[in-house]
PDB file of C-alpha atoms and ligand atoms in Angstrom:
ATOM      1  CA  MET A   8      75.136  45.390 194.489  1.00 74.00           C
ATOM      2  CA  SER A   9      73.462  44.495 197.733  1.00 91.00           C
ATOM      3  CA  LEU A  10      71.090  46.814 199.506  1.00 97.00           C
ATOM      4  CA  MET A  11      71.532  48.327 202.942  1.00 98.00           C
ATOM      5  CA  ILE A  12      69.197  49.510 205.694  1.00 98.00           C
ATOM      6  CA  THR A  13      69.858  53.003 207.040  1.00 98.00           C
ATOM      7  CA  ASP A  14      69.272  54.291 210.564  1.00 97.00           C
ATOM      8  CA  GLU A  15      65.936  55.725 209.434  1.00 98.00           C
ATOM      9  CA  CYS A  16      64.547  52.189 209.898  1.00 98.00           C
ATOM     10  CA  ILE A  17      61.575  52.179 212.279  1.00 98.00           C
ATOM     11  CA  ASN A  18      61.724  48.413 212.985  1.00 98.00           C
ATOM     12  CA  CYS A  19      58.324  47.814 211.445  1.00 98.00           C
ATOM     13  CA  ASP A  20      59.231  44.169 210.558  1.00 97.00           C
ATOM     14  CA  VAL A  21      57.552  44.114 207.141  1.00 98.00           C
ATOM     15  CA  CYS A  22      60.679  43.647 205.004  1.00 98.00           C
ATOM     16  CA  GLU A  23      62.123  40.568 206.728  1.00 98.00           C
ATOM     17  CA  PRO A  24      59.506  38.011 205.557  1.00 98.00           C
ATOM     18  CA  GLU A  25      59.568  39.420 202.002  1.00 98.00           C
ATOM     19  CA  CYS A  26      63.225  38.560 201.361  1.00 98.00           C
ATOM     20  CA  PRO A  27      63.545  35.393 199.225  1.00 98.00           C
ATOM     21  CA  ASN A  28      67.145  34.901 200.385  1.00 97.00           C
ATOM     22  CA  ASN A  29      66.618  35.346 204.133  1.00 97.00           C
ATOM     23  CA  ALA A  30      69.165  38.166 203.962  1.00 98.00           C
ATOM     24  CA  ILE A  31      67.288  40.457 206.375  1.00 98.00           C
ATOM     25  CA  SER A  32      67.463  40.083 210.134  1.00 98.00           C
ATOM     26  CA  GLN A  33      66.940  42.134 213.262  1.00 98.00           C
ATOM     27  CA  GLY A  34      70.206  43.762 214.316  1.00 97.00           C
ATOM     28  CA  GLU A  35      71.037  45.294 217.681  1.00 96.00           C
ATOM     29  CA  GLU A  36      69.025  48.456 217.015  1.00 97.00           C
ATOM     30  CA  ILE A  37      67.566  48.218 213.521  1.00 98.00           C
ATOM     31  CA  TYR A  38      67.115  45.627 210.814  1.00 98.00           C
ATOM     32  CA  GLN A  39      70.134  44.695 208.715  1.00 98.00           C
ATOM     33  CA  ILE A  40      70.924  43.055 205.371  1.00 98.00           C
ATOM     34  CA  ASP A  41      73.633  40.412 204.958  1.00 97.00           C
ATOM     35  CA  PRO A  42      75.496  41.498 201.786  1.00 97.00           C
ATOM     36  CA  ASN A  43      76.547  37.896 201.205  1.00 96.00           C
ATOM     37  CA  LEU A  44      72.910  36.861 200.810  1.00 97.00           C
ATOM     38  CA  CYS A  45      71.303  39.889 199.111  1.00 98.00           C
ATOM     39  CA  THR A  46      71.046  39.513 195.311  1.00 98.00           C
ATOM     40  CA  GLN A  47      68.876  42.619 194.781  1.00 97.00           C
ATOM     41  CA  CYS A  48      66.248  39.888 194.368  1.00 98.00           C
ATOM     42  CA  VAL A  49      67.890  38.812 191.086  1.00 98.00           C
ATOM     43  CA  GLY A  50      66.751  35.255 190.316  1.00 97.00           C
ATOM     44  CA  HIS A  51      63.470  35.719 192.179  1.00 97.00           C
ATOM     45  CA  TYR A  52      61.841  39.061 191.314  1.00 98.00           C
ATOM     46  CA  ASP A  53      62.283  41.989 188.928  1.00 97.00           C
ATOM     47  CA  GLU A  54      62.422  44.523 191.763  1.00 97.00           C
ATOM     48  CA  PRO A  55      63.955  44.405 195.259  1.00 98.00           C
ATOM     49  CA  GLN A  56      61.038  43.248 197.393  1.00 98.00           C
ATOM     50  CA  CYS A  57      62.240  44.926 200.584  1.00 98.00           C
ATOM     51  CA  GLN A  58      62.331  48.325 198.869  1.00 98.00           C
ATOM     52  CA  GLN A  59      58.773  47.779 197.636  1.00 98.00           C
ATOM     53  CA  VAL A  60      57.355  47.317 201.124  1.00 98.00           C
ATOM     54  CA  CYS A  61      59.464  49.661 203.290  1.00 98.00           C
ATOM     55  CA  PRO A  62      57.178  52.479 204.488  1.00 98.00           C
ATOM     56  CA  VAL A  63      60.004  54.947 205.088  1.00 98.00           C
ATOM     57  CA  ASP A  64      62.201  54.250 202.016  1.00 98.00           C
ATOM     58  CA  CYS A  65      65.300  53.487 204.055  1.00 98.00           C
ATOM     59  CA  ILE A  66      66.760  50.668 201.908  1.00 98.00           C
ATOM     60  CA  PRO A  67      69.151  52.136 199.304  1.00 98.00           C
ATOM     61  CA  LEU A  68      71.844  50.393 197.288  1.00 96.00           C
ATOM     62  CA  ASP A  69      75.001  49.773 199.314  1.00 96.00           C
ATOM     63  CA  PRO A  70      77.902  51.538 197.532  1.00 95.00           C
ATOM     64  CA  ASP A  71      80.387  49.363 199.430  1.00 95.00           C
ATOM     65  CA  HIS A  72      79.050  46.200 197.776  1.00 93.00           C
ATOM     66  CA  GLN A  73      79.171  46.802 194.018  1.00 93.00           C
ATOM     67  CA  GLU A  74      78.198  43.839 191.836  1.00 95.00           C
ATOM     68  CA  SER A  75      77.136  43.399 188.217  1.00 96.00           C
ATOM     69  CA  GLN A  76      73.833  41.778 187.251  1.00 95.00           C
ATOM     70  CA  ASP A  77      75.776  38.664 186.220  1.00 97.00           C
ATOM     71  CA  GLU A  78      77.581  38.521 189.563  1.00 97.00           C
ATOM     72  CA  LEU A  79      74.250  38.860 191.360  1.00 97.00           C
ATOM     73  CA  TYR A  80      72.819  36.009 189.295  1.00 97.00           C
ATOM     74  CA  GLN A  81      75.830  33.814 190.061  1.00 97.00           C
ATOM     75  CA  LYS A  82      75.343  34.606 193.761  1.00 97.00           C
ATOM     76  CA  TYR A  83      71.682  33.605 193.448  1.00 98.00           C
ATOM     77  CA  LEU A  84      72.690  30.274 191.878  1.00 98.00           C
ATOM     78  CA  VAL A  85      75.110  29.529 194.737  1.00 97.00           C
ATOM     79  CA  ILE A  86      72.671  30.572 197.497  1.00 96.00           C
ATOM     80  CA  SER A  87      69.850  28.516 196.026  1.00 95.00           C
ATOM     81  CA  GLY A  88      72.042  25.449 195.500  1.00 94.00           C
ATOM     82  CA  LYS A  89      71.743  25.560 191.703  1.00 91.00           C
ATOM     83  CA  ALA A  90      75.382  26.339 190.892  1.00 81.00           C
TER      84      ALA A  90
HETATM   85  S1  SF4 B  18      66.846  43.229 197.676  1.00 88.86           S
HETATM   86 FE1  SF4 B  18      65.796  41.246 197.779  1.00 88.86          FE
HETATM   87  S2  SF4 B  18      67.453  39.816 198.337  1.00 88.86           S
HETATM   88 FE2  SF4 B  18      68.185  41.868 198.896  1.00 88.86          FE
HETATM   89  S3  SF4 B  18      67.573  42.146 201.022  1.00 88.86           S
HETATM   90 FE3  SF4 B  18      65.954  43.039 199.751  1.00 88.86          FE
HETATM   91  S4  SF4 B  18      64.442  41.415 199.556  1.00 88.86           S
HETATM   92 FE4  SF4 B  18      66.371  40.454 200.233  1.00 88.86          FE
HETATM   93  S1  SF4 B  19      60.580  47.776 206.089  1.00 88.86           S
HETATM   94 FE1  SF4 B  19      61.997  49.508 206.335  1.00 88.86          FE
HETATM   95  S2  SF4 B  19      61.441  50.439 208.291  1.00 88.86           S
HETATM   96 FE2  SF4 B  19      60.502  48.403 208.251  1.00 88.86          FE
HETATM   97  S3  SF4 B  19      61.995  47.057 209.283  1.00 88.86           S
HETATM   98 FE3  SF4 B  19      62.426  46.975 207.091  1.00 88.86          FE
HETATM   99  S4  SF4 B  19      63.985  48.552 206.739  1.00 88.86           S
HETATM  100 FE4  SF4 B  19      63.063  48.967 208.733  1.00 88.86          FE
END
């Protein structure tokens, strides 16, 4: 399951450089996560790095992008060119 950024985002910029998959970018008003690139940090870290650093806790799981741990790992392999 990818994560999503809610409209509580205060555009503090700290999450973007923490993402190992470059899934986070500045959107029109707030930061956004590309669900095709977010692996919940599977393959890189034990915990989602963006959630760890967000000062306002506005990065929940995205219920519209459900994936198993195995699917997330397969996505990581494809993104990182290891598949
Ligand atoms: S959970 Fe990890 S891969 Fe997904 S957006 Fe956050 S930092 Fe990037
Ligand atoms: S860390 Fe949180 S508040 Fe800061 S830009 Fe990212 S989502 Fe927005």
